[in-house]
Short mmCIF file of C-alpha atoms and ligand atoms in Angstrom, two decimals:
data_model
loop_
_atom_site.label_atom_id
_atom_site.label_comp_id
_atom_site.label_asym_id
_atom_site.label_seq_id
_atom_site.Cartn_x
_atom_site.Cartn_y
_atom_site.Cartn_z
CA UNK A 1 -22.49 -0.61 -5.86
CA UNK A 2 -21.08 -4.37 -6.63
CA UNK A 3 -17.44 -3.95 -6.08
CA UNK A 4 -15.13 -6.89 -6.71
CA UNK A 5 -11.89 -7.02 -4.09
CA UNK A 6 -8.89 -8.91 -5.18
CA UNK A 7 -5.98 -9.27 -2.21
CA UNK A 8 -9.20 -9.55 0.24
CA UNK A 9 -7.19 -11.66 2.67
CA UNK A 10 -4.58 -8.97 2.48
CA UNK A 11 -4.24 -6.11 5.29
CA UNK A 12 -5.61 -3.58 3.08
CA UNK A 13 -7.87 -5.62 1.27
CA UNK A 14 -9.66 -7.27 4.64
CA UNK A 15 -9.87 -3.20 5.50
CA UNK A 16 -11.77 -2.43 2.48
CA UNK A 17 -13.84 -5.44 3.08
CA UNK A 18 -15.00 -4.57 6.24
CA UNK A 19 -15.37 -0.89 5.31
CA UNK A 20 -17.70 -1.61 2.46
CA UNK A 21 -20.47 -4.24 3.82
CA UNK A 22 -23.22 -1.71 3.14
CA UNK A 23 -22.20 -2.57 -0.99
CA UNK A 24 -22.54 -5.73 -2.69
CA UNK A 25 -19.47 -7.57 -2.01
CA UNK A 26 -17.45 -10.01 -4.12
CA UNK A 27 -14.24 -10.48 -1.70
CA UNK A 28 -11.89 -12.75 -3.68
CA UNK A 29 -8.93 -14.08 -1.48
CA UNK A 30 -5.34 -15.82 -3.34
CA UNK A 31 -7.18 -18.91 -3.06
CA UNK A 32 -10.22 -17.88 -5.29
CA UNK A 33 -8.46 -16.09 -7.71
CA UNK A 34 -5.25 -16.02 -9.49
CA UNK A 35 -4.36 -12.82 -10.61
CA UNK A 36 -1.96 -13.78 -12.98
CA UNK A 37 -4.16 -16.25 -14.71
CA UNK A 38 -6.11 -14.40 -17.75
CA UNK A 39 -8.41 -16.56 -18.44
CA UNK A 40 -9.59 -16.97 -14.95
CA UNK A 41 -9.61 -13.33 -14.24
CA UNK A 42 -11.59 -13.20 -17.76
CA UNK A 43 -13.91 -15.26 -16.45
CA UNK A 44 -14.85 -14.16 -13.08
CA UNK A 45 -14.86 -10.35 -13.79
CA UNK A 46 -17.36 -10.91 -16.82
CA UNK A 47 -19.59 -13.48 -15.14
CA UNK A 48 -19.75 -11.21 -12.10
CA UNK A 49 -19.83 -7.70 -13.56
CA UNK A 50 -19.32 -5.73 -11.16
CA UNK A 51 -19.32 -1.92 -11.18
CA UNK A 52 -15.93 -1.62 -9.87
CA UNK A 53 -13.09 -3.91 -8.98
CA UNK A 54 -10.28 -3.15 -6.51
CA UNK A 55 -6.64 -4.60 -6.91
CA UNK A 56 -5.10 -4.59 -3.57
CA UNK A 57 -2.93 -7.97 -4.50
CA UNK A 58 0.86 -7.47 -5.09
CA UNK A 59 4.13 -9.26 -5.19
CA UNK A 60 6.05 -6.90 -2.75
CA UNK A 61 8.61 -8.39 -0.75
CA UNK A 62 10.77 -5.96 -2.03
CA UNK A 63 14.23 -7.78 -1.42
CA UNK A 64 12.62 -11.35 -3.21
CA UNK A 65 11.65 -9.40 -6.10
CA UNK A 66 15.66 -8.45 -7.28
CA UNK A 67 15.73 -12.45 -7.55
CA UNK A 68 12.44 -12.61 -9.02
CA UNK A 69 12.12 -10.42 -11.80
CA UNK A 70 10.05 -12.70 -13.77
CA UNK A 71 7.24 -12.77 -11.19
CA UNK A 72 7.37 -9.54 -10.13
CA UNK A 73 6.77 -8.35 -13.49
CA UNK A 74 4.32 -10.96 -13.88
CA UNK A 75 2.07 -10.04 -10.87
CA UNK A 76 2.96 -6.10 -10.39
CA UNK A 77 2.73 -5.62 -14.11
CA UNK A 78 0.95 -7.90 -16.43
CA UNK A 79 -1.46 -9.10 -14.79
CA UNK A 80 -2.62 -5.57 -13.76
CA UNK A 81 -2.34 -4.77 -17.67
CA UNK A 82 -4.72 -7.64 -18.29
CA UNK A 83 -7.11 -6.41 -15.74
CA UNK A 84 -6.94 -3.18 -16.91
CA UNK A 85 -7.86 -4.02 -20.02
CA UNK A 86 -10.50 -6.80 -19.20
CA UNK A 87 -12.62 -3.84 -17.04
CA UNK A 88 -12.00 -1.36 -19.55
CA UNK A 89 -13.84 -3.59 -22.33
CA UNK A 90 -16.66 -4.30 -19.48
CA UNK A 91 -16.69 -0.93 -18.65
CA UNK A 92 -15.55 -1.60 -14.97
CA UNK A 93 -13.84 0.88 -13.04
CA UNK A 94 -10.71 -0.17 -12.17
CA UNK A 95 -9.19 0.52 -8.47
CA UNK A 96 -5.24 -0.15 -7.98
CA UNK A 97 -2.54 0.37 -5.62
CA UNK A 98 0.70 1.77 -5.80
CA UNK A 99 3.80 2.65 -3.82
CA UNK A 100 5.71 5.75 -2.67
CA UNK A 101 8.59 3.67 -3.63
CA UNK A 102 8.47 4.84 -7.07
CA UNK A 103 9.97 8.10 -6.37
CA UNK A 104 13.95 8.75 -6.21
CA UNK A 105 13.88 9.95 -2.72
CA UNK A 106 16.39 12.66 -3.74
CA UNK A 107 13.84 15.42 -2.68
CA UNK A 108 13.16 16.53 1.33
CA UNK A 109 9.73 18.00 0.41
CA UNK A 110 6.77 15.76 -0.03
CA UNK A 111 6.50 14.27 -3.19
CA UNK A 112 2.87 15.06 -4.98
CA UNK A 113 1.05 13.56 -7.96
CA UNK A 114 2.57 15.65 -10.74
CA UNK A 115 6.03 14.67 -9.46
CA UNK A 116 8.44 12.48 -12.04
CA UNK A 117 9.40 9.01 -10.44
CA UNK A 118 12.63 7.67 -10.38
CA UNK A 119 12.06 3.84 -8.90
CA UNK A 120 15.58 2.07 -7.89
CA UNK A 121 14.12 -1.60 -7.41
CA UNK A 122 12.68 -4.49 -9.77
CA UNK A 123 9.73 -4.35 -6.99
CA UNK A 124 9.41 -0.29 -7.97
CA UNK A 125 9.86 -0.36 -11.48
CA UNK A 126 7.16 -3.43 -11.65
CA UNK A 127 4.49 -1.17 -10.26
CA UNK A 128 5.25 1.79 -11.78
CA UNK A 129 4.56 -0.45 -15.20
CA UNK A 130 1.79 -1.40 -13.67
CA UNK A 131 0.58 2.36 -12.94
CA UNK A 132 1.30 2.91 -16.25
CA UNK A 133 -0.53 0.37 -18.14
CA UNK A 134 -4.02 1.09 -16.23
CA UNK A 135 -3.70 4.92 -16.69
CA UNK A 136 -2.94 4.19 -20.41
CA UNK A 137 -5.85 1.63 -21.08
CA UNK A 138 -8.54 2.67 -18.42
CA UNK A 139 -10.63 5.45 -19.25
CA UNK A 140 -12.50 4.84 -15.92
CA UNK A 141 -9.48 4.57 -12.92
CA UNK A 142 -8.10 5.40 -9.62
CA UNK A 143 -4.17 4.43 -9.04
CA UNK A 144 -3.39 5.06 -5.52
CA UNK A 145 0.04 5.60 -4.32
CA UNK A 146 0.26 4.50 -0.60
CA UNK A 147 3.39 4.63 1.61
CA UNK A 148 4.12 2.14 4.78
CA UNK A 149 0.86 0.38 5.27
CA UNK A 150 0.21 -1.14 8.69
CA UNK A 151 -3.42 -3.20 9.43
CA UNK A 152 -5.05 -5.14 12.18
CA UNK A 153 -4.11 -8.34 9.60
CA UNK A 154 -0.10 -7.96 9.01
CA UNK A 155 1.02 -8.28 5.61
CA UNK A 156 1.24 -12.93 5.20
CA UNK A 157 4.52 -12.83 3.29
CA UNK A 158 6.29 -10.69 5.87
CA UNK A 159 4.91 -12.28 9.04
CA UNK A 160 2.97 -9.50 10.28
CA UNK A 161 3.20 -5.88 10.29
CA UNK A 162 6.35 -3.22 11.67
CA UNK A 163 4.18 -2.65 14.77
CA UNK A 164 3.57 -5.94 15.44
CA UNK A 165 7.58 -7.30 14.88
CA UNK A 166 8.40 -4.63 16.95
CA UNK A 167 6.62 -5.05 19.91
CA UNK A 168 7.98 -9.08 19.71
CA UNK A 169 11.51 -8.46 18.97
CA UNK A 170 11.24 -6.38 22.35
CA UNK A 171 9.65 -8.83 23.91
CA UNK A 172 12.32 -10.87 23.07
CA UNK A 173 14.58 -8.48 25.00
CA UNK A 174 16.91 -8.67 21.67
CA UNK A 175 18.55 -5.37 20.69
CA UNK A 176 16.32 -4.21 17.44
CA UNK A 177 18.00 -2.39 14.38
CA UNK A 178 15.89 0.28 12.84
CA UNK A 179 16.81 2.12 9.83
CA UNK A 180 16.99 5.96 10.33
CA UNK A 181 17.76 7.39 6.60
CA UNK A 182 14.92 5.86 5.45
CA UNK A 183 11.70 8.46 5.73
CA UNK A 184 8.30 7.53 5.10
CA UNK A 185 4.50 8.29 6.20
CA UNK A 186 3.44 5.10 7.94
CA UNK A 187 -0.45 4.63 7.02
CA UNK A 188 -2.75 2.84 8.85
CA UNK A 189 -4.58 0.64 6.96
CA UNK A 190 -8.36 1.19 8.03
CA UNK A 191 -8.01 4.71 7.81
CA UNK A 192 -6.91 4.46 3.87
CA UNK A 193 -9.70 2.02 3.32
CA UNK A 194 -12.07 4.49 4.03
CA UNK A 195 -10.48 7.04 2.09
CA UNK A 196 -11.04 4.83 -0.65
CA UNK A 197 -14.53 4.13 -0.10
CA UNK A 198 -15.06 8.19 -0.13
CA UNK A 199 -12.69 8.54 -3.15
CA UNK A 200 -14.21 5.54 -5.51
CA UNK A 201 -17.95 7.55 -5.17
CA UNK A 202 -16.91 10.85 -6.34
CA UNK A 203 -15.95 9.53 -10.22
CA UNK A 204 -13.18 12.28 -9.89
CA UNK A 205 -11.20 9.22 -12.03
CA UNK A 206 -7.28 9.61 -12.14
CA UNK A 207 -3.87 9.11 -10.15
CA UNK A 208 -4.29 10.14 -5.92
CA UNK A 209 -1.42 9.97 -3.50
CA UNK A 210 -3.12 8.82 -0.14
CA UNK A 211 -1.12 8.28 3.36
CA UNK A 212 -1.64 9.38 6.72
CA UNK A 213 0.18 12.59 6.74
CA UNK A 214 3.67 13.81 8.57
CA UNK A 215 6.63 11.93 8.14
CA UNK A 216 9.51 9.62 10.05
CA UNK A 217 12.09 7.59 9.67
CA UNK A 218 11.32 3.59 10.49
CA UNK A 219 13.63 4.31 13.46
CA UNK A 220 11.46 7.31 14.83
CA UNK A 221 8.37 5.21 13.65
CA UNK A 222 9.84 1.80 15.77
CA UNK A 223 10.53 4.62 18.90
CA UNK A 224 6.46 6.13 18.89
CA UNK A 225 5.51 2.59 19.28
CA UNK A 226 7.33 1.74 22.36
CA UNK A 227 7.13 5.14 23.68
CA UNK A 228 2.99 5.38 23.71
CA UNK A 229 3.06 1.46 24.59
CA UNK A 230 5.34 1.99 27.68
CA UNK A 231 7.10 -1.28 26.04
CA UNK A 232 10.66 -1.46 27.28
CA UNK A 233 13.19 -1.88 24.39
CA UNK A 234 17.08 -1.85 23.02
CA UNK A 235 16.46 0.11 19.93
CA UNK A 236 19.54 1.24 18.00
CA UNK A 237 19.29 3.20 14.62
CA UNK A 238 21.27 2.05 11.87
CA UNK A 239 21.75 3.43 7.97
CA UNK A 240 20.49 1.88 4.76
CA UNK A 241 24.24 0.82 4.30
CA UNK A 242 24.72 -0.45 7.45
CA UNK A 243 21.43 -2.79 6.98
CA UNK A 244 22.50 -3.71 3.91
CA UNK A 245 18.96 -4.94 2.54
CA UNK A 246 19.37 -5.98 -0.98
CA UNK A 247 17.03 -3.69 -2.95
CA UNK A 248 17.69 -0.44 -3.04
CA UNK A 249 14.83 1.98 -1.31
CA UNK A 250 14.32 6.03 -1.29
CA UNK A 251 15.76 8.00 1.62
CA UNK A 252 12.79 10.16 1.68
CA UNK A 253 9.49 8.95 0.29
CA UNK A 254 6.73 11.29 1.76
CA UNK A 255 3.90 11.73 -0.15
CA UNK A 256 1.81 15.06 -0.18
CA UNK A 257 -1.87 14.18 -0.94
CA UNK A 258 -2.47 16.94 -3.20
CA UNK A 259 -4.75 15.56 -5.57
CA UNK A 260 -7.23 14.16 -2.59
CA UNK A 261 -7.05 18.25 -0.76
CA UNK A 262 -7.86 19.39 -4.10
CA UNK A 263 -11.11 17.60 -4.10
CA UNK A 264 -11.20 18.62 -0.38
CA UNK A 265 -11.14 15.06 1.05
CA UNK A 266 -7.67 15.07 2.22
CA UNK A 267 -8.51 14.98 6.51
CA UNK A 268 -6.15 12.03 6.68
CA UNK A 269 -5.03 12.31 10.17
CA UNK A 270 -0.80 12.62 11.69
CA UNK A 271 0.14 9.64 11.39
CA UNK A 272 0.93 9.79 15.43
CA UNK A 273 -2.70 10.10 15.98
CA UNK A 274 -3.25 7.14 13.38
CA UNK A 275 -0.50 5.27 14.93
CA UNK A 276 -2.58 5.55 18.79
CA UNK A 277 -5.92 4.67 17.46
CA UNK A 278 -4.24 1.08 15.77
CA UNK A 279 -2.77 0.78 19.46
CA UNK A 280 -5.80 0.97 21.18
CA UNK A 281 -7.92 -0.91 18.99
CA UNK A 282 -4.97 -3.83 19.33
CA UNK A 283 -5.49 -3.72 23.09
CA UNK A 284 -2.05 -2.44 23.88
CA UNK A 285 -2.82 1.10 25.08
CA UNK A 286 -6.13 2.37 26.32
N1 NAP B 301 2.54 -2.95 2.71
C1 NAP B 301 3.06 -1.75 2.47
O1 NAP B 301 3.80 -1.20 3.28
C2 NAP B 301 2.74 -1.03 1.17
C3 NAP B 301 3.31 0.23 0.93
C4 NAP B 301 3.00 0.89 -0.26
C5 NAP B 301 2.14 0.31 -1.17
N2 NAP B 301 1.62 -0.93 -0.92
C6 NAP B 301 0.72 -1.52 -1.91
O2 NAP B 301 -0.56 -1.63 -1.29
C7 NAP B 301 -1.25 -2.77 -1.80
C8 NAP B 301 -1.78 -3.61 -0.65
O3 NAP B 301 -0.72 -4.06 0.18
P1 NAP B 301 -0.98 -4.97 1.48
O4 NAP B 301 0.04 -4.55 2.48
O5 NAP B 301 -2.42 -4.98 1.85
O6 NAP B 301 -0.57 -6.40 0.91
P2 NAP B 301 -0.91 -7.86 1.47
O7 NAP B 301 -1.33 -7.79 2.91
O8 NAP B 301 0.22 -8.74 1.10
O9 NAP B 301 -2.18 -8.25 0.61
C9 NAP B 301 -2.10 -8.64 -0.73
C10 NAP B 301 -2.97 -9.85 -0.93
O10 NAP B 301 -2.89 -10.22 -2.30
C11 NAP B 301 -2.79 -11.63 -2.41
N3 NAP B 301 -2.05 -11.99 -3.62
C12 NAP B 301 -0.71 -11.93 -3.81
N4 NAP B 301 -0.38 -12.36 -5.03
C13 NAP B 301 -1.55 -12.70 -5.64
C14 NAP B 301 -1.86 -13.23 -6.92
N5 NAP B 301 -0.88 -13.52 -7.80
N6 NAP B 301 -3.16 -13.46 -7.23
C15 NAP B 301 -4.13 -13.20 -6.32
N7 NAP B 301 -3.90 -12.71 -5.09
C16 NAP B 301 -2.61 -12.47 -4.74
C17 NAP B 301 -2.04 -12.06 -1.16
O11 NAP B 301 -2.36 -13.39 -0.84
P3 NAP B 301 -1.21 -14.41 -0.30
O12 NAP B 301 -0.52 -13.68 0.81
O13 NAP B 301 -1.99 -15.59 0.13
O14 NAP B 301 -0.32 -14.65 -1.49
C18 NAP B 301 -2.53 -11.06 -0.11
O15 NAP B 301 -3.64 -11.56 0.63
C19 NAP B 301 -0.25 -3.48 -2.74
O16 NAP B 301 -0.52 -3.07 -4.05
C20 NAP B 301 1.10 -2.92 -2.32
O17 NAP B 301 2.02 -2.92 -3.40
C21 NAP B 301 1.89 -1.61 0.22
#
């Protein structure tokens, strides 16, 4: 298949890249394309025509995005809208990514497809528009809802991934500051990507949660790390009040993968077992 990757500098998007070489390839990076730009995105998707493109690209520093309404609604929403729409008049099928923070996080159970969101930041209710417009102008999509993504290439706006500032700020021998209310499935990267490559063959089109599965508070999550990595560290935990980020996120945002064990495809692993095989492959356990 020719399959078009926008974000393919990204973590996920350099995943997907590597996980599809035996397709024809179009890997666009930031510097190729601008998502935001219509005409450009016009332009490349209908001199290219490719049989599916895959959005990976975001704006999703979560905190920036209460300053910067504007562009996160510009990037998380419109631009997807004008994508959608672009590959639904080619006749593309469009792949895009979304977040577990677009549920409430007043529930303990694992939130599944068919659950109502509730997002309580500009960053959530920016892709939840942008959920929204694709499943209301594709006929042929996949949104994926994803939850705490970790990869080999750190996220560039946040300087790296949790693993990664957590194994430096205890290098640094500084205490660290992990949030404890907040609980999540961290999802490793490569193993989503190839979920996705599965997923995008089947033509079983429509809206997937997809994490590794289990969940953890970042404080638990920051704790596995230095426990399997025999890293010494001053770890404290601390509440979402306490931290005092400025956007608002969901105490509990674990997301069941119902949709993907319906078409019997969900073997996503505990995200413990995910967590080791990211460790290894980094060099920092064997
Ligand atoms: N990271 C998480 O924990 C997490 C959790 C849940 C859902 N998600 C979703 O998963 C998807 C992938 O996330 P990720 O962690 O792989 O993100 P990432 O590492 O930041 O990758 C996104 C890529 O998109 C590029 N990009 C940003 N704005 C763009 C624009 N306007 N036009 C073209 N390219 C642009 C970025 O390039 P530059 O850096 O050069 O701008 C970056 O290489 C996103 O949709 C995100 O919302 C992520």
């Amino acid at each position: 298949m020719k399959i078009l990757i926008l974000g393919a500098g990204g973590q996920l998007g350099s995943e997907l890249v590597n996980i599809l070489q035996d397709d024809t390839l179009i890997p666009l990076t930031h510097r190729d394309i601008e998502m935001t730009d219509e005409q450009q995105v016009n332009n490349i998707l209908s001199s290219n025509m490719p049989d599916i493109v895959i959005n990976t690209a975001a704006y999703h520093r979560v905190d920036d995005c209460e300053d910067n309404v504007e562009q996160s609604f510009a990037v998380n929403s419109f631009a997807v809208r004008n994508m959608a729409r672009i590959c639904n008049e080619l006749g593309i099928t469009f792949v895009h990514f979304s977040t577990d923070y677009v549920f409430g996080g007043r529930k303990r159970i694992p939130y599944n497809e068919d659950n109502c969101p509730n997002p309580l930041s500009v960053y959530a209710v920016s892709k939840l528009a942008g959920e929204l417009f694709v499943k209301n102008i594709c006929s042929k999509f996949y949104v994926i809802r994803t939850c705490g993504l970790y990869g080999a290439k750190g996220v560039s706006g946040k300087g790296g991934n949790f693993i990664e500032t957590m194994i430096k700020l205890a290098e640094s021998g500084r205490n660290i500051r992990v949030v404890s209310d907040q609980i999540v499935t961290p999802t490793y990267a490569r193993e989503l990507a190839a979920k996705v490559s599965q997923l995008i063959r089947t033509g079983k089109y429509g809206l997937y949660h997809i994490t590794n599965n289990g969940g953890c508070s970042w404080h638990q999550f920051a704790g596995a790390i230095f426990e399997m990595t025999g890293i010494k560290a001053d770890l404290s935990p601390v509440s979402s009040s306490e931290f005092g980020a400025r956007a608002r996120r969901p105490l509990y945002s674990v997301l069941e993968n119902r949709n993907l064990k319906q078409l019997g495809l969900d073997d996503m692993r505990q995200w413990r077992d995910a967590l080791k095989e990211y460790l290894v492959e980094k060099g920092y356990i064997r």
